[in-house]
Short mmCIF file of C-alpha atoms and ligand atoms in Angstrom, two decimals:
data_model
loop_
_atom_site.label_atom_id
_atom_site.label_comp_id
_atom_site.label_asym_id
_atom_site.label_seq_id
_atom_site.Cartn_x
_atom_site.Cartn_y
_atom_site.Cartn_z
CA MET Y 20 272.02 74.94 185.40
CA THR Y 21 270.27 76.77 188.16
CA ALA Y 22 272.20 77.63 191.28
CA LEU Y 23 270.24 76.75 194.38
CA SER Y 24 271.07 77.44 197.95
CA THR Y 25 271.18 74.16 199.81
CA ARG Y 26 269.04 75.26 202.69
CA PRO Y 27 266.83 78.23 203.32
CA ALA Y 28 267.13 80.33 206.45
CA ALA Y 29 266.96 78.29 209.64
CA ARG Y 30 263.51 77.95 211.10
CA ASP Y 31 262.45 78.40 214.62
CA ARG Y 32 264.07 75.31 216.13
CA THR Y 33 261.25 74.55 218.46
CA LYS Y 34 258.96 73.94 215.52
CA LEU Y 35 258.78 70.86 213.40
CA ALA Y 36 260.47 70.97 209.99
CA VAL Y 37 257.90 70.75 207.21
CA ILE Y 38 258.48 69.66 203.63
CA ASP Y 39 255.45 69.94 201.40
CA CYS Y 40 255.38 67.31 198.65
CA ASP Y 41 252.39 68.59 196.69
CA ILE Y 42 252.00 72.25 195.70
CA HIS Y 43 249.99 73.20 192.65
CA THR Y 44 251.41 76.18 190.88
CA ALA Y 45 249.54 77.58 187.90
CA PRO Y 46 250.24 80.09 185.13
CA ALA Y 47 248.93 83.63 185.62
CA THR Y 48 247.15 83.75 182.27
CA LYS Y 49 246.42 81.56 179.27
CA GLN Y 50 249.29 83.30 177.47
CA THR Y 51 251.88 82.56 180.14
CA LEU Y 52 252.99 79.14 178.89
CA GLY Y 53 253.00 80.34 175.29
CA LYS Y 54 255.93 82.56 176.16
CA TYR Y 55 257.96 79.41 176.73
CA MET Y 56 257.03 77.82 173.41
CA PRO Y 57 258.68 78.31 170.02
CA ALA Y 58 256.54 80.30 167.58
CA ARG Y 59 255.27 77.15 165.87
CA TRP Y 60 253.79 75.77 169.07
CA ARG Y 61 252.78 79.12 170.54
CA GLN Y 62 250.57 79.61 167.51
CA HIS Y 63 249.09 76.14 167.93
CA HIS Y 64 248.63 76.77 171.65
CA GLU Y 65 246.75 80.01 170.98
CA THR Y 66 244.81 78.82 167.93
CA PHE Y 67 243.83 75.28 168.90
CA GLY Y 68 244.80 74.82 172.51
CA PRO Y 69 244.67 71.67 174.55
CA ARG Y 70 242.71 68.55 173.71
CA GLY Y 71 242.77 65.46 175.87
CA PRO Y 72 240.37 62.57 176.24
CA GLY Y 73 237.23 63.66 178.12
CA GLY Y 74 236.31 62.61 181.60
CA ALA Y 75 239.16 64.00 183.60
CA HIS Y 76 237.22 66.85 184.95
CA TYR Y 77 234.05 66.41 186.88
CA PRO Y 78 233.14 69.94 187.95
CA ARG Y 79 234.62 70.59 191.38
CA ALA Y 80 232.63 72.20 194.15
CA ASN Y 81 235.06 75.10 194.02
CA GLN Y 82 236.36 76.99 191.05
CA ASP Y 83 239.81 75.69 190.03
CA ALA Y 84 239.30 73.09 192.83
CA ALA Y 85 240.77 75.79 195.08
CA ARG Y 86 240.25 76.91 198.64
CA THR Y 87 238.00 79.92 198.28
CA ASP Y 88 240.52 82.04 200.19
CA ALA Y 89 243.33 81.09 197.79
CA TRP Y 90 242.50 83.70 195.16
CA PRO Y 91 245.31 86.26 195.34
CA PRO Y 92 244.53 89.98 195.67
CA SER Y 93 246.22 90.39 192.27
CA GLY Y 94 243.15 88.72 190.74
CA GLN Y 95 245.25 85.91 189.26
CA PRO Y 96 244.20 82.28 189.62
CA PRO Y 97 245.03 80.31 192.79
CA GLY Y 98 248.63 79.11 192.86
CA SER Y 99 249.80 81.61 190.23
CA ASP Y 100 251.08 84.49 192.38
CA LEU Y 101 254.44 83.80 194.03
CA ASP Y 102 254.15 86.54 196.65
CA PHE Y 103 250.74 85.31 197.72
CA LEU Y 104 251.91 81.68 197.73
CA ARG Y 105 254.78 82.71 200.00
CA GLU Y 106 252.42 84.52 202.32
CA GLN Y 107 249.64 81.95 202.44
CA LEU Y 108 251.72 78.78 202.34
CA LEU Y 109 255.53 78.93 202.62
CA ASP Y 110 255.80 81.67 205.24
CA ALA Y 111 252.53 80.91 207.02
CA TRP Y 112 253.65 77.38 207.83
CA GLY Y 113 257.42 77.76 207.79
CA ILE Y 114 257.79 75.30 204.93
CA GLU Y 115 261.40 74.36 204.36
CA TYR Y 116 261.02 72.90 200.88
CA GLY Y 117 258.02 72.58 198.61
CA VAL Y 118 257.66 70.37 195.56
CA MET Y 119 255.62 71.88 192.74
CA ASN Y 120 253.32 69.56 190.81
CA PRO Y 121 251.74 71.72 188.12
CA LEU Y 122 248.70 69.98 186.62
CA LEU Y 123 248.47 71.84 183.34
CA GLY Y 124 247.60 68.97 181.05
CA ALA Y 125 250.75 68.34 178.99
CA GLY Y 126 250.73 64.63 179.72
CA GLY Y 127 247.20 63.96 178.53
CA GLN Y 128 247.40 65.71 175.16
CA LEU Y 129 246.15 63.66 172.22
CA ASN Y 130 248.43 65.68 169.93
CA LEU Y 131 251.65 64.21 171.28
CA GLU Y 132 254.01 66.74 169.71
CA TYR Y 133 251.97 69.57 171.21
CA GLY Y 134 251.98 67.69 174.51
CA ALA Y 135 255.78 67.56 174.32
CA ALA Y 136 255.96 71.32 173.60
CA HIS Y 137 253.51 71.99 176.43
CA ALA Y 138 255.64 69.91 178.79
CA ARG Y 139 258.84 71.73 177.80
CA ALA Y 140 257.13 75.08 178.30
CA THR Y 141 255.74 74.00 181.68
CA ASN Y 142 259.18 72.87 182.83
CA ASP Y 143 260.99 76.02 181.66
CA TRP Y 144 258.26 78.15 183.26
CA GLN Y 145 258.67 76.36 186.60
CA ILE Y 146 262.35 77.32 186.65
CA ALA Y 147 262.07 80.85 185.24
CA GLU Y 148 259.08 82.03 187.27
CA TRP Y 149 259.30 79.97 190.44
CA VAL Y 150 262.52 78.18 191.40
CA ASP Y 151 264.73 81.05 190.20
CA HIS Y 152 262.86 83.40 192.56
CA GLU Y 153 262.14 81.19 195.53
CA PRO Y 154 264.84 78.92 196.96
CA ARG Y 155 262.32 76.84 198.92
CA LEU Y 156 260.57 75.57 195.78
CA ARG Y 157 261.54 72.61 193.64
CA ALA Y 158 260.07 71.50 190.33
CA SER Y 159 258.70 68.28 188.82
CA ILE Y 160 259.47 67.31 185.24
CA VAL Y 161 256.19 67.30 183.37
CA VAL Y 162 256.29 64.84 180.45
CA PRO Y 163 254.03 63.69 177.58
CA TYR Y 164 253.80 60.34 179.29
CA GLU Y 165 251.63 58.57 176.73
CA ASP Y 166 254.68 58.45 174.46
CA GLY Y 167 257.57 56.79 176.23
CA SER Y 168 260.30 58.18 173.99
CA LEU Y 169 259.01 61.77 173.94
CA ALA Y 170 258.77 61.57 177.73
CA ALA Y 171 262.31 60.19 177.94
CA ALA Y 172 263.60 63.00 175.70
CA GLU Y 173 262.18 65.61 178.07
CA ILE Y 174 263.67 63.87 181.10
CA ASP Y 175 267.03 63.84 179.31
CA ARG Y 176 266.66 67.53 178.40
CA VAL Y 177 266.21 68.84 181.95
CA GLY Y 178 266.93 65.88 184.23
CA ASP Y 179 270.37 67.06 185.32
CA ASN Y 180 269.08 70.38 186.61
CA PRO Y 181 268.95 69.96 190.40
CA ALA Y 182 265.85 72.15 190.55
CA PHE Y 183 263.88 69.13 189.29
CA VAL Y 184 263.38 66.45 191.89
CA GLN Y 185 261.04 64.01 190.14
CA VAL Y 186 259.12 63.18 186.96
CA LEU Y 187 255.38 63.88 187.16
CA LEU Y 188 252.55 61.74 185.75
CA SER Y 189 248.82 61.56 186.42
CA ILE Y 190 247.32 58.38 187.80
CA ARG Y 191 244.71 57.88 185.08
CA THR Y 192 246.57 56.93 181.93
CA SER Y 193 245.58 55.32 178.63
CA GLU Y 194 247.09 52.00 179.61
CA PRO Y 195 248.22 50.55 182.93
CA LEU Y 196 251.59 52.06 183.76
CA GLY Y 197 253.44 48.76 183.84
CA ARG Y 198 252.92 48.35 180.07
CA ARG Y 199 256.03 48.45 177.92
CA LYS Y 200 255.17 51.62 176.03
CA TYR Y 201 256.03 53.52 179.21
CA TRP Y 202 259.38 51.82 179.82
CA PRO Y 203 261.61 54.30 177.96
CA MET Y 204 260.34 56.92 180.41
CA TYR Y 205 261.30 54.76 183.39
CA GLU Y 206 264.67 54.07 181.85
CA ALA Y 207 265.30 57.82 181.53
CA ALA Y 208 264.15 58.47 185.10
CA VAL Y 209 266.55 55.82 186.36
CA ARG Y 210 269.32 57.28 184.19
CA HIS Y 211 268.93 60.59 186.04
CA ASP Y 212 268.11 58.94 189.35
CA LEU Y 213 264.77 60.72 189.57
CA PRO Y 214 261.67 59.25 191.21
CA ILE Y 215 258.45 59.05 189.21
CA GLY Y 216 255.69 60.96 191.03
CA ILE Y 217 252.15 59.97 190.03
CA HIS Y 218 249.44 62.41 191.01
CA PHE Y 219 245.66 62.10 191.50
CA GLY Y 220 243.66 62.81 188.33
CA GLY Y 221 244.14 62.71 184.60
CA ALA Y 222 242.13 60.96 181.91
CA GLY Y 223 243.20 58.13 179.67
CA GLY Y 224 240.07 57.82 177.57
CA GLY Y 225 238.34 54.98 179.40
CA PRO Y 226 235.56 55.41 181.96
CA ILE Y 227 237.01 56.83 185.16
CA THR Y 228 235.89 53.88 187.27
CA GLY Y 229 236.14 50.16 186.67
CA ALA Y 230 232.32 50.15 186.70
CA GLY Y 231 231.71 52.82 184.07
CA TRP Y 232 230.97 56.53 184.23
CA PRO Y 233 229.68 57.75 187.61
CA SER Y 234 227.26 60.64 188.17
CA PHE Y 235 229.00 62.76 190.76
CA TYR Y 236 232.28 64.46 191.56
CA ILE Y 237 232.22 62.82 194.98
CA GLU Y 238 232.45 59.47 193.19
CA ASP Y 239 235.38 60.69 191.12
CA HIS Y 240 237.09 61.97 194.26
CA ALA Y 241 236.36 59.09 196.62
CA GLY Y 242 236.95 56.51 193.91
CA MET Y 243 240.37 57.77 192.82
CA PRO Y 244 242.26 55.18 194.91
CA THR Y 245 240.95 52.48 192.56
CA ALA Y 246 243.09 54.01 189.80
CA PHE Y 247 246.08 53.99 192.14
CA GLN Y 248 245.43 50.35 192.98
CA SER Y 249 245.34 49.31 189.34
CA GLN Y 250 248.58 51.14 188.65
CA VAL Y 251 250.41 49.62 191.59
CA ILE Y 252 249.28 46.15 190.54
CA SER Y 253 250.32 46.77 186.94
CA MET Y 254 253.73 48.18 187.76
CA VAL Y 255 254.51 45.28 190.05
CA THR Y 256 253.19 42.45 187.90
CA GLU Y 257 254.72 43.68 184.63
CA GLY Y 258 258.10 43.34 186.28
CA ILE Y 259 259.33 46.91 185.88
CA PHE Y 260 261.12 46.70 189.21
CA GLU Y 261 263.07 43.69 187.99
CA HIS Y 262 264.03 45.66 184.89
CA PHE Y 263 264.69 48.91 186.73
CA PRO Y 264 265.78 47.88 190.21
CA THR Y 265 266.51 51.47 191.25
CA LEU Y 266 263.18 52.91 190.06
CA LYS Y 267 261.30 54.83 192.75
CA ILE Y 268 257.60 55.65 192.56
CA VAL Y 269 255.80 58.31 194.61
CA LEU Y 270 252.01 58.05 194.79
CA ILE Y 271 250.68 61.56 195.32
CA GLU Y 272 247.24 62.34 196.71
CA GLY Y 273 246.05 58.78 196.46
CA GLY Y 274 245.91 57.96 200.18
CA PHE Y 275 247.37 54.75 201.55
CA GLY Y 276 244.64 53.08 203.61
CA TRP Y 277 243.86 50.78 200.71
CA LEU Y 278 247.41 49.55 200.30
CA PRO Y 279 247.70 46.95 203.11
CA PRO Y 280 244.72 44.85 201.94
CA LEU Y 281 245.94 45.18 198.36
CA MET Y 282 249.28 43.72 199.45
CA TRP Y 283 247.53 40.90 201.32
CA ARG Y 284 245.38 40.08 198.34
CA ILE Y 285 248.08 40.22 195.69
CA ASP Y 286 250.54 38.22 197.78
CA ARG Y 287 247.87 35.57 198.23
CA ALA Y 288 247.12 35.53 194.49
CA TYR Y 289 250.83 35.27 193.75
CA THR Y 290 251.05 31.98 195.59
CA HIS Y 291 248.52 30.53 193.11
CA LEU Y 292 249.39 32.43 189.97
CA ARG Y 293 253.16 32.88 190.15
CA GLU Y 294 253.54 30.87 186.97
CA GLU Y 295 251.68 33.52 184.99
CA VAL Y 296 254.24 36.14 186.00
CA PRO Y 297 257.47 34.14 186.26
CA HIS Y 298 259.53 37.32 185.88
CA LEU Y 299 258.64 38.23 189.46
CA GLN Y 300 261.33 36.93 191.79
CA ARG Y 301 259.72 38.11 195.02
CA ARG Y 302 256.32 38.54 196.58
CA PRO Y 303 254.49 41.58 195.19
CA SER Y 304 254.41 43.29 198.60
CA GLU Y 305 258.19 43.22 198.71
CA TYR Y 306 258.40 45.24 195.50
CA ILE Y 307 255.80 47.62 196.84
CA ARG Y 308 257.57 48.26 200.13
CA GLN Y 309 260.89 48.67 198.35
CA HIS Y 310 259.89 50.89 195.43
CA PHE Y 311 256.95 53.03 196.56
CA TRP Y 312 256.60 56.25 198.55
CA LEU Y 313 253.22 57.79 199.44
CA THR Y 314 252.14 61.34 200.21
CA THR Y 315 249.74 61.92 203.08
CA GLN Y 316 247.09 64.22 201.75
CA PRO Y 317 244.26 63.33 201.83
CA MET Y 318 244.84 60.48 204.22
CA GLU Y 319 242.16 58.02 205.20
CA GLU Y 320 240.96 58.88 208.69
CA PRO Y 321 239.53 55.96 210.65
CA PRO Y 322 236.98 56.95 213.30
CA ALA Y 323 239.21 56.07 216.26
CA GLY Y 324 242.81 57.10 216.82
CA GLU Y 325 244.08 53.61 217.55
CA GLN Y 326 242.71 52.45 214.22
CA PHE Y 327 244.99 54.93 212.48
CA HIS Y 328 247.96 53.43 214.33
CA GLN Y 329 246.79 49.97 213.29
CA LEU Y 330 246.65 51.17 209.72
CA LEU Y 331 250.24 52.43 209.89
CA HIS Y 332 251.22 49.09 211.42
CA HIS Y 333 249.53 47.13 208.62
CA LEU Y 334 251.13 49.37 206.04
CA ASP Y 335 254.59 48.99 207.57
CA MET Y 336 255.96 51.85 205.44
CA ASN Y 337 256.67 54.49 208.07
CA ASP Y 338 259.82 55.50 206.21
CA ARG Y 339 257.82 56.06 203.01
CA LEU Y 340 255.03 58.44 204.06
CA MET Y 341 255.60 62.07 203.13
CA PHE Y 342 253.56 65.08 204.16
CA ALA Y 343 251.76 67.16 201.51
CA THR Y 344 249.36 70.09 201.68
CA ASP Y 345 247.86 70.02 198.16
CA TYR Y 346 247.83 73.83 198.31
CA PRO Y 347 245.84 75.68 196.95
CA HIS Y 348 243.29 72.95 196.39
CA TRP Y 349 240.14 72.56 198.44
CA ASP Y 350 241.23 69.50 200.34
CA PHE Y 351 244.40 71.19 201.57
CA ASP Y 352 245.92 69.73 204.77
CA ALA Y 353 247.19 72.25 207.31
CA PRO Y 354 250.65 71.16 208.53
CA ASP Y 355 249.67 71.42 212.20
CA GLN Y 356 246.38 69.56 211.80
CA ALA Y 357 247.02 66.89 209.24
CA PHE Y 358 246.94 63.71 211.35
CA PRO Y 359 243.67 62.34 212.72
CA THR Y 360 245.41 61.37 215.96
CA ARG Y 361 248.62 61.98 217.88
CA ILE Y 362 251.74 60.55 216.28
CA GLU Y 363 254.97 59.82 218.14
CA PRO Y 364 257.48 62.63 217.58
CA PRO Y 365 260.12 60.58 215.70
CA LEU Y 366 257.51 59.31 213.27
CA GLU Y 367 255.97 62.76 213.00
CA ARG Y 368 259.36 64.21 212.06
CA ALA Y 369 259.87 61.46 209.50
CA ILE Y 370 256.53 62.04 207.84
CA MET Y 371 256.55 65.83 208.04
CA ALA Y 372 260.01 66.25 206.52
CA GLU Y 373 262.70 63.62 206.85
CA ASN Y 374 261.32 60.93 204.52
CA ALA Y 375 260.98 63.51 201.75
CA ARG Y 376 264.38 65.00 202.53
CA GLY Y 377 265.89 61.55 202.06
CA LEU Y 378 264.00 60.64 198.90
CA TYR Y 379 264.46 63.96 197.11
CA ARG Y 380 267.92 64.47 198.63
CA PHE Y 381 267.23 68.02 199.69
CA GLY Y 382 270.45 69.65 200.76
CA GLN Y 383 272.46 67.30 198.52
CA LEU Y 384 273.36 67.17 194.82
CA GLY Y 385 272.88 70.93 194.57
CA ARG Y 386 269.26 70.50 195.62
CA MET K 30 231.61 88.66 230.04
CA THR K 31 232.50 91.89 228.35
CA ARG K 32 230.41 93.60 225.74
CA TYR K 33 232.36 94.97 222.79
CA VAL K 34 231.08 97.56 220.38
CA ILE K 35 231.73 96.19 216.91
CA ALA K 36 230.30 98.56 214.30
CA PRO K 37 227.33 100.74 213.45
CA ILE K 38 224.61 98.56 212.03
CA SER K 39 224.77 100.47 208.75
CA GLU K 40 228.17 98.91 208.14
CA VAL K 41 226.74 95.40 208.20
CA PRO K 42 223.44 95.56 206.31
CA PRO K 43 221.27 92.44 205.86
CA GLY K 44 223.18 89.75 203.96
CA ALA K 45 226.54 91.33 204.80
CA ARG K 46 229.26 90.40 207.25
CA LYS K 47 232.24 92.00 208.89
CA ILE K 48 235.38 90.29 210.14
CA VAL K 49 236.93 91.98 213.16
CA GLU K 50 239.65 91.41 215.77
CA VAL K 51 238.25 91.55 219.30
CA ALA K 52 240.27 90.81 222.43
CA GLY K 53 242.88 88.96 220.40
CA ARG K 54 240.34 86.84 218.56
CA SER K 55 239.11 87.07 215.00
CA LEU K 56 235.31 87.12 214.74
CA GLY K 57 232.80 87.23 211.95
CA VAL K 58 229.66 89.29 212.53
CA PHE K 59 226.75 88.44 210.22
CA ASN K 60 223.47 90.20 209.53
CA ILE K 61 220.72 87.81 208.48
CA ASP K 62 217.57 89.76 207.70
CA GLY K 63 218.27 92.21 210.51
CA GLU K 64 219.33 89.62 213.07
CA ILE K 65 222.97 89.75 214.13
CA PHE K 66 225.15 86.70 214.80
CA ALA K 67 228.79 86.45 215.78
CA LEU K 68 231.06 83.43 215.21
CA ARG K 69 234.70 82.75 215.90
CA ASN K 70 236.68 83.03 212.68
CA ARG K 71 238.48 79.74 213.10
CA CYS K 72 237.14 76.50 211.72
CA PRO K 73 237.01 73.61 214.22
CA HIS K 74 238.22 71.25 211.50
CA GLN K 75 241.73 72.41 210.58
CA GLY K 76 241.61 76.06 211.60
CA GLY K 77 240.64 77.67 208.30
CA PRO K 78 239.30 81.26 208.22
CA LEU K 79 235.70 80.10 208.46
CA CYS K 80 233.97 83.48 208.49
CA ALA K 81 235.46 84.39 205.10
CA GLY K 82 233.52 81.48 203.59
CA ARG K 83 230.65 81.50 201.17
CA LEU K 84 227.09 81.88 202.53
CA SER K 85 224.50 79.62 201.01
CA GLY K 86 221.36 77.71 201.91
CA PHE K 87 220.60 74.23 203.19
CA LEU K 88 219.94 71.72 200.44
CA GLN K 89 218.29 68.55 201.62
CA ALA K 90 216.65 65.60 199.90
CA SER K 91 214.60 63.19 201.99
CA ILE K 92 214.70 60.75 199.09
CA PRO K 93 216.62 60.98 195.81
CA GLY K 94 214.95 63.48 193.50
CA GLU K 95 212.97 65.41 196.11
CA TYR K 96 214.85 68.51 197.09
CA VAL K 97 214.21 71.11 199.71
CA TYR K 98 216.32 74.24 199.52
CA SER K 99 215.84 76.33 202.61
CA ARG K 100 217.35 79.11 204.71
CA PRO K 101 219.28 80.83 201.93
CA GLY K 102 222.18 82.88 203.26
CA GLU K 103 222.25 81.15 206.65
CA VAL K 104 224.80 78.44 206.00
CA LEU K 105 228.47 79.28 206.12
CA ARG K 106 230.93 77.10 204.21
CA CYS K 107 234.56 77.04 205.27
CA PRO K 108 236.88 78.34 202.53
CA TRP K 109 239.19 75.36 202.99
CA HIS K 110 237.23 72.12 202.93
CA GLY K 111 233.71 73.40 202.65
CA TRP K 112 232.32 72.17 205.99
CA GLU K 113 228.89 73.75 206.52
CA PHE K 114 227.91 75.65 209.67
CA ASP K 115 224.63 77.17 210.75
CA VAL K 116 225.32 80.89 211.18
CA ARG K 117 222.56 81.15 213.80
CA THR K 118 224.03 78.54 216.16
CA GLY K 119 227.57 77.75 215.07
CA GLN K 120 226.56 74.10 214.73
CA SER K 121 227.99 72.08 211.89
CA TRP K 122 225.58 70.51 209.50
CA PHE K 123 227.08 67.01 209.55
CA ASP K 124 227.72 66.65 213.29
CA PRO K 125 225.67 69.28 215.11
CA ALA K 126 226.10 67.68 218.53
CA ARG K 127 229.88 67.60 218.60
CA THR K 128 231.26 69.84 215.87
CA ARG K 129 230.47 73.49 216.25
CA VAL K 130 232.21 76.80 215.99
CA ARG K 131 232.10 79.08 219.01
CA SER K 132 229.28 81.59 218.69
CA TYR K 133 228.88 84.74 220.75
CA GLU K 134 225.85 86.66 221.93
CA ALA K 135 225.35 89.60 219.59
CA SER K 136 222.86 92.42 219.86
CA VAL K 137 222.06 95.85 218.52
CA ILE K 138 221.82 98.84 220.84
CA PRO K 139 221.07 102.50 220.17
CA GLY K 140 223.94 104.97 220.04
CA THR K 141 222.41 106.79 222.98
CA ALA K 142 223.21 103.75 225.15
CA LEU K 143 226.89 103.87 224.25
CA PRO K 144 229.54 105.47 226.41
CA ASP K 145 231.13 108.43 224.73
CA GLN K 146 234.22 106.86 223.14
CA VAL K 147 235.58 105.66 226.46
CA ASN K 148 235.54 102.39 228.29
CA SER K 149 232.67 102.27 230.70
CA PRO K 150 233.09 99.38 233.10
CA GLY K 151 229.84 100.28 234.81
CA LEU K 152 227.95 99.66 231.62
CA GLY K 153 230.05 96.61 230.81
CA LEU K 154 230.74 98.14 227.41
CA VAL K 155 234.22 98.29 225.99
CA GLN K 156 235.42 100.05 222.90
CA GLY K 157 235.43 97.39 220.27
CA PRO K 158 237.23 97.63 216.99
CA TYR K 159 234.62 100.12 215.89
CA VAL K 160 235.66 102.85 218.23
CA ALA K 161 239.27 101.87 217.86
CA GLU K 162 238.92 102.79 214.22
CA THR K 163 238.16 106.29 215.56
CA TYR K 164 234.73 106.84 214.12
CA PRO K 165 232.73 109.10 216.38
CA VAL K 166 229.75 107.48 218.03
CA SER K 167 226.55 108.95 216.73
CA ILE K 168 223.42 108.95 218.82
CA GLU K 169 221.31 108.57 215.67
CA GLU K 170 222.84 105.20 214.81
CA ASP K 171 222.32 101.72 216.23
CA TYR K 172 225.42 99.69 217.08
CA ILE K 173 226.34 96.01 217.01
CA VAL K 174 227.58 94.72 220.35
CA VAL K 175 229.11 91.30 220.98
CA GLU K 176 229.52 89.61 224.35
CA MET K 177 232.76 87.76 224.89
CA PRO K 178 234.53 86.32 227.88
CA GLY K 179 237.51 88.34 229.17
S1 LIG B 14 239.37 73.95 208.05
FE1 LIG B 14 237.31 74.43 207.76
S2 LIG B 14 236.49 72.78 206.72
FE2 LIG B 14 238.56 72.23 207.08
#
């Protein structure tokens, strides 16, 4: 068990507290993760390496999808140098806590046993090279999510370590996330009282849009909310929140502007089609507002300020929005510039830090 | 307006840039084929270090499939979100009327016109970062000078 201080040094009190819910740490070299694998898997890692379904990666405009100023002087990849991450992110913005969401591919491996070994290595690496050295950082449990029981085993292995504050999936999976093959993973998350964070990206093997394969990265990027929409609909209609009434889901980097009309539409459909999904006891929007949290970056920015306030009003989830930078990626949000318009101070405090503090229980449970 | 001496021109050859602190502001000074331009090193979008961005050209297509690639090296892309700015004017590509980065008048003057390592209010020339870095002024060299308020 890792000992963590409950709260880093007090910040300048005149400034807003900031909790960053989406930081992408990366290994320094291809060999780094191998150090955290047993010999059998290290050899596989070095000899064969990763293999997932294609399609996840449309070439980004920037190498490693990173801000071009995020390459550390050490020459390591963006997000891999703790000193530089402190300087460019944690210290630069006075970030109180940061949640790491390493996107290293464990979850999408076709070789499930290798995916499990990759996930274990990624999790041990997050503790050994990050949380143990930097009390502001917290980790996410990476899991081989296409196999519910392997994923559950990894949650059980590390889930009691307070350094881990959620389980991490990618939004594009092989099947919609409400399907039963994923339930053992939810059961384990509930057992350890950990939210499931689902991040932008991934590949499940199918075309990355509901209309086939697109030509451009901008389509991949701008179209990503459609994957989030399908997953929200699946998780609600399959009844997982009836089965796991304490399950919490965090949608990371998916935006939220699309969610109000989705709730309107699905609630309307439910009045006609309730009989098809008799296991639902409540309107779909009620499950959504009760079980989902959303990170801000990148948020939809309507052209006029009052439209953003209307959007928040339609969403009616002010206690569920959580600030994220997405550092070091190219669509990083600067903590002092993230909103398209002025936000009332109490709501600003909630979004910038307090909603995340409550969900992840920073300062409690040894976190 | 005050004119600040930035650097000898040999330090910023064509295609190169230099980022300097002047009067409490970070600036990028660019040399495009011998012409000098100076922009504030702060992106109007979210405040990224704009002048550290990649320089490229303008790619346009009037209809799909017909491309015009022009003005190589004259478009600055912010390191954070890649917004494009015209180095010559500071105007953004996507919203030239309203979104621009502050640009400053920049020129090149001979070393003989420089005061001898001291402020010279009469000339309106102030030691910029160049002289502050304690290089002697040479009368054989030409120098980049930027005009800024204050
Ligand atoms: S800060 Fe420059 S493009 Fe966003």
